[in-house]
XYZ file of C-alpha atoms in Angstrom:
720
model
C 132.248 36.280 124.200
C 133.182 38.568 121.307
C 133.415 39.153 117.545
C 136.128 38.057 115.052
C 136.335 39.593 111.562
C 137.043 36.997 108.897
C 139.296 38.479 106.238
C 141.578 41.499 105.824
C 142.513 43.541 108.891
C 141.569 46.833 107.163
C 137.927 45.842 106.816
C 135.229 47.618 108.878
C 134.676 46.084 112.348
C 131.234 44.670 113.194
C 130.235 44.076 116.817
C 127.116 42.277 118.069
C 125.790 43.258 121.516
C 122.822 41.467 123.114
C 120.382 43.846 124.818
C 118.123 43.365 127.850
C 115.023 42.943 125.644
C 113.367 39.548 125.144
C 110.271 39.011 123.001
C 106.965 37.430 123.891
C 105.750 34.802 124.337
C 108.589 32.607 125.635
C 111.571 35.003 125.973
C 113.708 32.784 123.702
C 114.290 35.604 121.196
C 116.408 38.616 122.160
C 117.107 41.943 120.495
C 120.757 42.118 119.364
C 122.356 45.434 118.464
C 124.990 45.581 115.677
C 127.596 48.357 115.531
C 129.806 48.938 112.482
C 132.956 51.006 112.946
C 135.584 52.038 110.437
C 133.116 52.437 107.532
C 132.303 55.610 105.592
C 129.058 54.454 104.022
C 125.774 56.027 105.153
C 123.874 52.736 105.049
C 124.273 49.034 104.461
C 122.617 45.628 104.747
C 123.457 43.001 107.334
C 122.518 39.339 107.003
C 122.945 36.950 109.942
C 123.454 33.157 109.807
C 123.937 30.351 112.292
C 126.957 28.016 112.199
C 125.150 25.815 109.653
C 124.727 28.929 107.448
C 120.980 28.994 107.903
C 119.845 32.598 107.607
C 118.424 33.989 110.859
C 117.523 37.473 109.669
C 118.334 40.599 107.712
C 118.648 44.152 109.034
C 119.504 47.510 107.624
C 122.347 49.495 109.225
C 122.299 53.294 109.129
C 125.150 55.704 109.660
C 124.872 57.683 112.930
C 127.714 59.758 114.403
C 130.522 58.102 112.434
C 129.182 54.571 112.982
C 126.491 52.421 111.482
C 123.847 50.911 113.738
C 121.275 48.174 113.299
C 119.132 45.799 115.400
C 117.783 42.310 114.855
C 115.643 39.903 116.875
C 117.553 36.604 117.093
C 117.073 33.277 118.906
C 119.154 33.619 122.083
C 118.120 31.380 124.942
C 121.689 30.098 125.526
C 125.279 30.892 124.569
C 125.573 30.696 120.805
C 127.699 31.678 117.795
C 126.469 33.527 114.719
C 128.027 34.882 111.514
C 127.184 38.302 110.103
C 127.725 39.413 106.495
C 127.813 43.169 105.887
C 127.204 44.634 102.424
C 127.779 48.320 101.705
C 127.313 50.466 98.544
C 130.399 50.832 96.363
C 132.221 48.164 98.400
C 133.031 44.885 96.681
C 132.280 41.703 98.552
C 131.027 41.325 102.118
C 132.523 41.801 105.574
C 132.071 38.465 107.299
C 132.307 38.364 111.126
C 131.846 35.574 113.677
C 130.182 36.601 116.952
C 129.896 34.757 120.255
C 126.725 35.814 122.064
C 125.487 35.291 125.625
C 121.942 36.215 126.649
C 121.542 39.038 129.158
C 119.734 38.676 132.462
C 115.972 38.577 132.237
C 115.008 41.586 134.328
C 111.818 42.271 136.235
C 111.384 45.964 136.980
C 109.125 46.869 139.912
C 107.545 50.302 139.734
C 106.606 51.950 143.032
C 105.120 55.308 143.927
C 106.449 57.425 146.798
C 104.265 60.076 148.367
C 105.685 63.564 148.460
C 105.908 64.995 151.941
C 106.095 61.600 153.690
C 109.180 62.408 155.710
C 110.147 61.959 159.371
C 109.483 64.988 161.551
C 112.290 67.028 163.019
C 115.833 67.688 161.815
C 117.504 65.629 164.571
C 115.659 62.313 165.111
C 118.066 61.075 167.796
C 116.826 63.866 170.115
C 113.209 62.668 169.953
C 111.652 60.942 172.943
C 110.038 57.533 172.454
C 106.507 58.825 171.900
C 107.647 61.339 169.258
C 109.858 58.844 167.448
C 107.038 56.309 167.223
C 105.166 58.791 165.026
C 107.914 59.620 162.486
C 105.963 57.840 159.751
C 102.791 59.846 160.358
C 100.962 60.386 157.076
C 102.569 57.502 155.179
C 100.055 54.989 153.863
C 100.689 51.261 154.458
C 102.850 49.810 151.698
C 103.900 53.232 150.380
C 107.485 54.402 150.279
C 108.586 57.018 152.817
C 111.120 59.563 151.631
C 113.747 59.837 154.371
C 115.407 63.191 153.787
C 117.318 63.165 157.104
C 119.096 59.811 156.795
C 116.991 58.384 159.621
C 117.873 54.747 158.880
C 121.596 55.333 158.931
C 121.452 57.406 162.123
C 119.298 55.230 164.393
C 119.423 51.428 164.389
C 115.909 51.345 165.872
C 114.396 53.021 162.806
C 113.343 49.765 161.072
C 111.388 48.768 164.196
C 109.407 52.015 164.179
C 108.893 52.162 160.416
C 107.828 48.531 160.089
C 105.531 48.990 163.093
C 103.930 51.872 161.190
C 103.290 49.812 158.063
C 106.307 51.183 156.152
C 108.437 48.604 154.337
C 110.175 50.877 151.791
C 112.297 53.959 152.442
C 113.898 56.352 149.993
C 117.257 57.252 151.561
C 119.606 60.124 150.805
C 123.378 59.537 150.822
C 122.845 55.783 151.037
C 125.893 53.536 151.322
C 124.365 51.100 148.801
C 121.708 51.574 146.101
C 119.558 48.828 147.619
C 119.863 47.441 151.150
C 117.808 45.863 153.893
C 117.925 47.540 157.306
C 117.073 45.350 160.307
C 116.490 46.244 163.962
C 117.397 44.238 167.025
C 113.864 42.828 167.287
C 113.936 41.428 163.727
C 111.890 44.201 162.078
C 113.257 45.253 158.699
C 112.710 47.696 155.848
C 114.249 48.050 152.401
C 116.110 51.267 151.630
C 116.484 52.586 148.101
C 119.029 55.283 147.294
C 117.110 58.457 146.455
C 119.793 59.355 143.911
C 118.404 56.467 141.814
C 114.763 57.354 142.270
C 113.099 58.375 139.042
C 109.872 60.147 138.236
C 106.905 58.907 136.282
C 108.198 60.908 133.341
C 111.541 59.172 133.802
C 109.929 55.905 132.710
C 109.259 57.549 129.345
C 105.683 56.363 128.930
C 104.649 59.604 127.236
C 107.144 58.921 124.449
C 105.806 55.507 123.504
C 107.469 52.094 123.403
C 110.751 53.226 121.842
C 111.312 55.939 124.416
C 110.393 53.571 127.231
C 112.859 51.034 125.839
C 115.622 53.620 125.737
C 114.955 54.759 129.343
C 114.696 51.218 130.731
C 117.856 50.048 129.006
C 119.735 53.071 130.315
C 118.420 52.356 133.833
C 119.326 48.661 133.804
C 122.805 49.304 132.393
C 123.474 51.851 135.135
C 124.128 51.512 138.894
C 120.435 51.608 139.818
C 118.632 49.776 142.583
C 119.164 46.244 141.343
C 119.582 42.788 142.789
C 120.692 39.903 140.596
C 121.807 36.329 141.251
C 121.407 32.930 139.643
C 117.639 32.885 140.215
C 116.478 36.498 140.221
C 117.226 39.704 138.352
C 115.080 42.463 139.790
C 115.266 46.233 139.698
C 113.279 48.930 141.465
C 112.187 52.239 139.966
C 110.368 54.807 142.066
C 108.227 57.726 140.986
C 106.267 60.400 142.783
C 103.224 60.422 140.496
C 101.468 58.340 137.877
C 101.633 60.927 135.079
C 98.215 61.485 133.502
C 96.528 58.390 134.909
C 97.294 56.097 131.937
C 100.466 54.549 133.346
C 98.839 51.158 133.977
C 97.532 51.024 130.404
C 100.941 51.805 128.933
C 102.710 49.282 131.132
C 100.209 46.606 130.046
C 100.976 47.471 126.411
C 104.704 47.159 127.136
C 104.327 43.754 128.764
C 102.276 42.489 125.814
C 105.263 43.053 123.557
C 108.250 42.317 125.776
C 108.637 39.209 127.927
C 111.593 40.975 129.590
C 112.193 43.508 131.017
C 108.840 42.854 132.637
C 107.311 45.837 134.462
C 105.339 45.065 137.626
C 103.224 47.521 139.611
C 101.197 47.103 142.767
C 102.979 44.018 144.141
C 105.612 45.405 146.546
C 105.425 42.392 148.886
C 106.593 40.111 146.058
C 109.725 42.214 145.591
C 110.170 42.621 149.343
C 110.294 38.837 149.745
C 113.066 38.585 147.143
C 115.084 41.431 148.645
C 114.565 40.215 152.203
C 116.280 36.939 151.315
C 119.130 38.369 149.270
C 119.847 42.057 149.894
C 122.759 42.849 152.229
C 121.761 43.851 155.759
C 122.901 47.318 156.773
C 123.037 48.823 160.253
C 122.353 52.310 161.526
C 124.785 54.892 162.786
C 125.944 55.624 166.349
C 122.784 57.349 167.538
C 123.775 60.447 165.614
C 126.224 61.478 162.964
C 129.696 60.148 163.649
C 131.364 63.509 163.863
C 132.745 65.928 166.431
C 129.248 67.297 167.047
C 128.290 69.052 170.228
C 125.484 71.269 171.416
C 126.635 74.077 169.154
C 126.675 71.795 166.086
C 123.815 71.412 163.602
C 120.537 71.023 165.470
C 122.324 70.675 168.802
C 121.407 73.503 171.139
C 117.795 73.931 170.102
C 117.142 70.210 170.269
C 118.788 69.911 173.709
C 116.631 72.686 175.105
C 113.512 71.116 173.560
C 114.339 67.640 174.843
C 114.848 68.869 178.385
C 111.313 70.391 178.290
C 109.082 70.004 181.214
C 108.242 66.695 182.742
C 104.771 68.007 183.601
C 103.790 67.800 179.910
C 104.406 64.050 179.875
C 102.531 63.654 183.161
C 99.578 65.568 181.707
C 99.401 63.171 178.731
C 99.766 60.066 180.891
C 97.093 61.074 183.397
C 94.649 62.639 180.926
C 92.611 59.394 180.631
C 92.049 59.562 184.397
C 91.472 63.321 184.617
C 88.794 63.282 181.898
C 86.822 60.724 183.909
C 86.788 62.766 187.144
C 84.387 65.389 188.385
C 86.639 68.283 189.325
C 86.839 72.063 189.180
C 90.610 72.128 188.554
C 92.472 71.009 185.431
C 95.294 68.505 185.112
C 96.861 66.832 188.111
C 95.058 69.189 190.480
C 91.830 67.440 189.440
C 93.216 64.208 190.886
C 94.227 65.952 194.117
C 90.622 67.175 194.547
C 89.330 63.606 194.869
C 90.727 62.844 198.320
C 89.225 63.511 201.749
C 91.883 63.634 204.484
C 91.769 65.183 207.918
C 95.528 65.878 207.820
C 97.333 68.030 205.226
C 98.691 65.892 202.406
C 100.510 66.121 199.093
C 99.781 64.175 195.934
C 103.042 62.709 194.564
C 102.784 61.717 190.890
C 105.065 59.321 189.002
C 104.440 59.413 185.205
C 107.283 56.959 184.467
C 106.946 53.212 183.724
C 108.836 52.080 186.843
C 108.077 52.460 190.558
C 110.205 55.240 192.017
C 111.879 56.021 195.304
C 113.377 59.474 195.107
C 113.433 63.077 196.194
C 110.311 65.137 195.620
C 110.078 68.907 195.841
C 106.997 69.701 197.920
C 104.605 72.538 197.019
C 106.222 74.711 199.738
C 109.695 74.222 198.204
C 110.990 71.743 200.767
C 112.437 68.407 199.663
C 111.506 64.976 200.990
C 112.440 61.377 200.350
C 109.387 59.572 198.977
C 109.433 55.779 198.713
C 107.654 53.361 196.385
C 105.580 55.689 194.230
C 103.872 53.228 191.839
C 104.670 53.202 188.133
C 102.266 55.325 186.063
C 100.624 56.184 189.341
C 100.473 58.313 192.451
C 100.314 58.285 196.215
C 99.013 60.709 198.817
C 101.723 61.647 201.293
C 100.640 62.999 204.707
C 102.689 65.908 205.982
C 105.167 64.907 208.726
C 104.507 65.707 212.374
C 101.329 65.940 214.405
C 98.208 67.417 212.801
C 98.160 71.155 213.383
C 101.798 71.275 214.510
C 104.010 73.757 212.698
C 107.036 72.237 210.981
C 110.508 73.616 211.826
C 111.507 76.375 209.366
C 114.447 74.374 208.015
C 112.565 71.050 207.648
C 113.368 69.583 204.243
C 115.549 72.529 203.277
C 119.238 72.932 202.560
C 121.159 74.663 205.361
C 124.819 75.643 205.198
C 127.243 73.777 207.452
C 129.327 76.305 209.457
C 133.096 75.965 209.109
C 132.926 73.809 205.971
C 134.594 76.291 203.607
C 137.780 74.207 203.532
C 136.197 70.747 203.675
C 137.018 68.749 200.537
C 135.138 65.620 201.698
C 131.609 64.505 200.914
C 130.430 61.303 202.565
C 127.176 59.365 202.857
C 126.068 55.864 203.743
C 126.898 54.828 200.166
C 129.917 56.913 199.076
C 133.161 58.561 200.146
C 133.992 61.454 197.834
C 137.040 63.744 197.737
C 137.240 67.062 195.867
C 140.439 68.115 194.115
C 141.881 71.223 195.785
C 143.108 72.688 192.484
C 140.356 71.956 189.971
C 137.232 71.503 192.106
C 136.502 68.229 190.263
C 136.047 64.872 192.011
C 139.400 63.102 192.300
C 138.101 60.134 194.314
C 134.758 58.356 194.592
C 134.639 55.115 196.566
C 131.587 52.930 197.223
C 131.522 52.015 200.905
C 129.967 48.578 200.346
C 133.025 47.168 198.537
C 135.738 49.841 198.716
C 135.729 50.185 194.902
C 137.467 53.299 193.537
C 135.546 54.593 190.509
C 137.813 57.489 189.425
C 140.750 56.828 187.138
C 144.089 57.541 188.784
C 145.022 60.228 186.269
C 141.501 61.597 185.795
C 138.544 63.189 187.552
C 134.757 63.403 187.449
C 132.920 66.576 186.419
C 136.218 68.132 185.339
C 136.176 71.301 183.231
C 139.443 72.151 181.487
C 140.990 75.467 182.518
C 138.886 75.947 185.663
C 140.321 76.322 189.162
C 138.665 76.019 192.572
C 137.828 79.333 194.258
C 135.389 78.525 197.086
C 133.689 75.492 198.590
C 130.677 75.295 200.906
C 128.837 72.308 202.377
C 125.078 72.145 203.055
C 122.813 69.606 204.764
C 119.184 68.641 204.347
C 118.017 66.374 207.136
C 115.365 64.817 204.887
C 117.691 64.221 201.942
C 121.483 64.209 202.362
C 124.596 66.345 201.955
C 125.648 68.741 199.213
C 128.896 70.528 198.382
C 128.784 73.766 196.374
C 132.001 74.408 194.462
C 132.763 77.702 192.691
C 135.373 77.602 189.929
C 136.714 80.206 187.517
C 138.691 80.119 184.296
C 140.972 82.651 182.668
C 137.872 84.315 181.212
C 136.665 85.130 184.697
C 133.163 83.693 184.188
C 132.269 81.610 187.267
C 131.188 77.986 187.154
C 129.119 76.950 190.173
C 128.849 73.198 190.690
C 126.867 71.328 193.315
C 127.524 67.675 194.166
C 124.830 65.870 196.139
C 124.869 62.499 197.922
C 121.886 60.923 199.624
C 121.617 58.837 202.763
C 119.018 56.494 201.284
C 119.668 56.639 197.540
C 122.624 54.966 195.741
C 123.539 57.679 193.275
C 125.409 60.975 192.991
C 123.937 64.113 191.425
C 125.813 67.031 189.844
C 124.572 70.431 188.758
C 126.781 72.906 186.881
C 125.618 76.478 186.314
C 127.151 79.302 184.301
C 125.966 82.610 182.945
C 123.752 82.194 179.876
C 126.271 84.001 177.660
C 129.218 81.851 178.765
C 128.816 79.421 175.878
C 128.898 75.596 175.893
C 131.264 73.760 178.225
C 132.738 70.277 178.046
C 132.807 68.188 181.221
C 134.863 65.004 181.461
C 134.118 61.894 183.501
C 137.140 59.560 183.637
C 136.129 56.276 185.269
C 138.458 53.558 186.523
C 137.187 50.912 184.110
C 139.315 48.602 181.970
C 138.166 48.246 178.360
C 134.535 49.204 179.076
C 131.750 48.258 176.680
C 129.391 51.204 176.025
C 125.645 51.143 175.417
C 123.080 53.912 175.563
C 119.366 54.533 175.189
C 118.046 55.944 171.927
C 114.464 56.473 170.766
C 112.667 53.084 170.754
C 115.635 51.084 172.067
C 119.355 51.229 172.607
C 122.683 51.216 170.807
C 125.866 49.429 171.819
C 129.466 49.294 170.654
C 132.361 46.926 171.369
C 134.972 47.594 174.043
C 137.631 50.185 173.188
C 135.298 51.789 170.652
C 135.886 55.496 170.164
C 132.641 57.338 169.469
C 133.013 60.921 168.342
C 129.358 61.796 168.880
C 126.486 60.011 170.568
C 123.136 61.207 171.834
C 121.736 59.326 174.818
C 118.132 59.623 175.831
C 118.034 58.760 179.553
C 121.032 56.530 180.157
C 124.545 55.724 179.052
C 126.124 52.573 180.475
C 129.771 51.450 180.669
C 130.409 47.791 181.536
C 133.806 46.369 182.489
C 133.680 42.812 183.802
C 131.300 42.905 186.753
C 131.593 46.682 187.225
C 129.000 49.031 185.750
C 128.652 52.803 185.567
C 125.280 54.374 184.786
C 125.370 57.964 183.494
C 122.820 60.532 182.447
C 123.247 64.112 181.323
C 119.771 65.492 181.962
C 120.430 68.715 180.063
C 123.407 67.401 178.087
C 122.487 64.355 175.973
C 125.349 64.891 173.504
C 128.659 63.275 174.412
C 131.716 61.619 172.958
C 133.500 58.564 174.276
C 137.231 57.887 174.212
C 138.679 54.437 173.579
C 139.405 53.984 177.292
C 135.852 54.855 178.329
C 136.133 58.520 179.325
C 132.857 60.378 178.769
C 133.218 63.908 177.377
C 129.876 65.630 177.816
C 129.002 68.574 175.587
C 126.948 70.777 177.908
C 124.827 73.818 177.052
C 125.179 77.176 178.853
C 123.212 77.898 181.984
C 122.502 74.598 183.772
C 123.741 71.094 183.052
C 122.783 68.282 185.427
C 124.206 64.774 185.694
C 123.476 61.627 187.660
C 125.891 58.739 188.243
C 125.018 55.262 189.487
C 127.341 52.325 190.139
C 126.993 48.547 190.371
C 129.397 45.686 190.993
C 128.499 42.047 190.549
C 124.877 41.518 189.552
C 122.813 43.927 187.479
C 119.391 43.143 185.981
C 118.868 43.547 182.229
C 116.387 46.396 182.727
C 118.479 48.275 185.329
C 119.641 50.903 182.794
C 116.014 51.833 182.053
C 115.120 51.903 185.754
C 118.099 54.178 186.367
C 117.264 56.436 183.414
C 113.572 56.806 184.141
C 114.464 57.341 187.800
C 116.158 60.604 186.848
C 112.776 62.046 185.867
C 111.472 64.133 188.795
C 108.438 63.187 190.818
C 105.676 65.800 190.601
C 103.727 67.139 193.572
C 100.336 68.822 194.001
C 98.763 69.998 197.296
C 95.723 67.987 198.381
C 92.823 70.188 199.586
C 91.349 67.256 201.526
C 87.776 68.196 200.682
C 86.986 65.540 198.074
C 84.603 62.623 198.155
C 87.266 59.907 198.319
C 86.478 58.699 194.805
C 90.036 57.403 194.392
C 92.247 55.169 196.491
C 95.131 57.053 198.106
C 97.666 54.934 196.201
C 97.511 53.321 192.770
C 98.629 52.839 189.180
C 96.485 53.714 186.207
C 97.094 50.227 184.784
C 99.208 47.301 185.947
C 102.145 45.959 183.946
C 104.049 44.024 186.570
C 106.411 41.807 184.531
C 110.103 42.624 184.803
C 111.802 43.834 181.662
C 108.712 45.558 180.242
C 108.460 49.335 179.919
C 105.418 51.429 179.017
C 107.018 53.943 176.682
C 103.738 55.773 176.169
C 100.298 55.872 177.776
C 97.792 58.426 176.581
C 94.250 59.081 175.492
C 93.201 57.506 172.206
C 93.369 60.244 169.548
C 90.400 58.813 167.705
C 88.057 58.135 170.603
C 87.727 57.821 174.360
C 89.960 54.767 174.817
C 93.543 54.508 176.060
C 96.595 53.763 173.904
C 99.601 51.890 175.311
C 103.024 51.313 173.782
C 104.964 48.585 175.588
C 108.629 47.755 175.007
C 110.503 44.533 175.799
C 113.906 45.361 177.332
C 115.665 42.010 177.811
C 115.614 40.435 174.344
C 113.195 37.630 175.316
C 110.042 37.188 173.162
C 106.958 36.465 175.285
C 103.336 37.250 176.008
C 102.786 40.278 178.210
C 99.750 41.158 180.273
C 98.138 44.479 181.100
C 95.786 44.507 184.066
C 93.266 47.007 185.429
C 94.325 49.529 188.040
C 92.705 52.842 188.828
C 91.267 52.438 185.320
C 89.464 49.341 184.055
C 88.608 48.339 180.479
C 86.207 46.022 178.703
C 88.059 45.398 175.449
C 91.492 45.560 173.808
C 92.756 45.671 170.237
C 96.195 45.502 168.761
C 97.172 48.554 166.671
C 100.159 49.682 164.668
C 102.274 52.642 165.729
C 99.992 55.042 163.856
C 96.941 53.602 165.688
C 95.536 51.634 162.750
C 93.588 48.599 163.898
C 95.199 45.147 163.639
C 92.543 43.026 165.351
C 91.154 42.031 168.742
C 93.261 40.735 171.643
C 92.072 38.066 174.106
C 90.818 39.268 177.483
C 91.912 37.400 180.603
C 90.032 36.478 183.726
C 90.096 39.424 186.100
C 89.802 42.002 183.338
C 93.340 41.953 181.897
C 94.619 41.482 178.355
C 97.463 39.465 176.856
C 99.553 40.394 173.809
C 102.675 38.927 172.166
C 105.873 40.964 171.999
C 109.222 40.352 170.329
C 112.485 40.504 172.216
C 113.488 44.206 172.189
C 110.254 44.866 170.292
C 107.369 47.265 170.853
C 103.680 46.331 170.948
C 100.852 48.879 170.717
C 97.439 48.265 172.297
C 94.196 50.225 172.313
C 91.996 49.689 175.389
C 88.273 50.296 174.944
C 85.415 50.693 177.380
C 87.717 52.449 179.852
C 86.165 53.430 183.189
C 87.149 54.347 186.727
C 87.565 51.316 188.955
C 84.706 50.921 191.430
C 85.190 50.638 195.158
């Protein structure tokens, strides 16, 4: 609607503009602003009438910056027409104008406070392991807004799960794609993100300047591109500050609301606003497990984070087994305290598995030899007797790698599972066939573990009777710096291991893995879950935690870069791994036909090495020779963290559902028993008791792809 001047065209022009302000008590009266242009007078009088020429009000207009301005409270609860008559000194007659007016939206402004310093830890969140990522909201109070200075929500799609599980529903986001959006995770958890560019301060609300200054600031905010959501039933806006000025903010807001029906200012009711936004705000998704850019280990945060992530597996084992160690009588610390508990007549080794899945793999014994160890229980251990007769001396090469004479020209590497051929020119793998089905896994025009510019110099084969066969390939480039690669296959294990080593000053290297897969669909593990993309998706930078999977029909490739989590993926499924200097290790697994939903996690956790400790054999047999700390025996459930309760002597568990099926999960006693259990949030705040089951277990609900945290109390060593 607009304004029409009645009379000569040279007369001053009068415009009427409804504002966002509505008066108490019923919001039927709105403040209308009048602007006079084309007049030279310094002041004038404006009278306003309805269509029946009943006078509605009179206002003075004052010259400001070449215009005259005035305001008047007028009835405006629907579209209406009014007539204004302007009188000015030394001007004969009046300027009569007809105006069509429409009321503005009736806004509710929610005021929230964000705590300074409540930011996720670490510059590169995608490099965090599960246990670290679950604590990114440390220090943020429930219901408060967390300032996300690293763009966490837009980098990891699992962020809403972790933040909501920590009591965070609001996030201030830098470089947001929208001023107000709802971010949801795969399990249904969600948070609301507000663009930090729109976040104000307490002073920005203008309370120190009184009602007029507050009115000016609020009108400016609502007329701008702030964090707003409006439809036919709601008009809400969010303002965020970092402090409450001098402590009188509540009093001044109450004074405001006593005068104005709208904009109404609301504090202390974030759930009310969250409910509105949850139903109406657009849902956004996170980024590809890292910034979508060329990236690499030498990019921002790359090298240091890679080296930190590939830290020592013993640190995780120490945290996992601390609840057991602290309940033992022992003279040694850590895992050695467990080894002291056994009494065996024959020499033995304690093999420890700190991962959430039972493992069969290669363990490096305390004497440096390597052995195949089967069925080490999840979050548990077993005592492994030394091979041979008691007192007999083992052969010097038992469990050790020994060169195969005459193999310096042998480009083959075979096992019970694979037939592998090395390229004579490049030293990369040009053929890898699974014996069970004859499937060729290398693309016809590609290779595996290929490094551009490198040429084969020497090749040597080695055997370990306890393990399998290994080929050591030496390659050089034009720079003359050698690249030594070992490729290992196992007689009893269905995977292939690679290790590439260069001098520490050689700089990063890119290795390519070109698989014979048609239009593969990629997915990969990230902190607290996984990411996936459609087939033929080109991903310029991704960071995988323990596994990267490519699926093409019934064929699946499992990949992990143990020291090289950063990779890119071409549209045809070629993995380009950005590897650091020194050592970069890889593991490949293959499947055709059936694959269980949790196989990627079993593969990924299976790349973590088993730990070994010598058993003195002089203990009092306080522990069984084989066991898990606790029992979680349902398929598709992973214990992402088990550790001592930070606030007491209990045990904290974080369990993740891997298949997308909501259900009740059970945790049973193992080497440790417990008398009580409580549900907690991710920052260990209590959420209430959980029901105990017959036999000493506990049951807890979990969402599909969700994470549930439990605190066990009354924890003791199992008797007998």
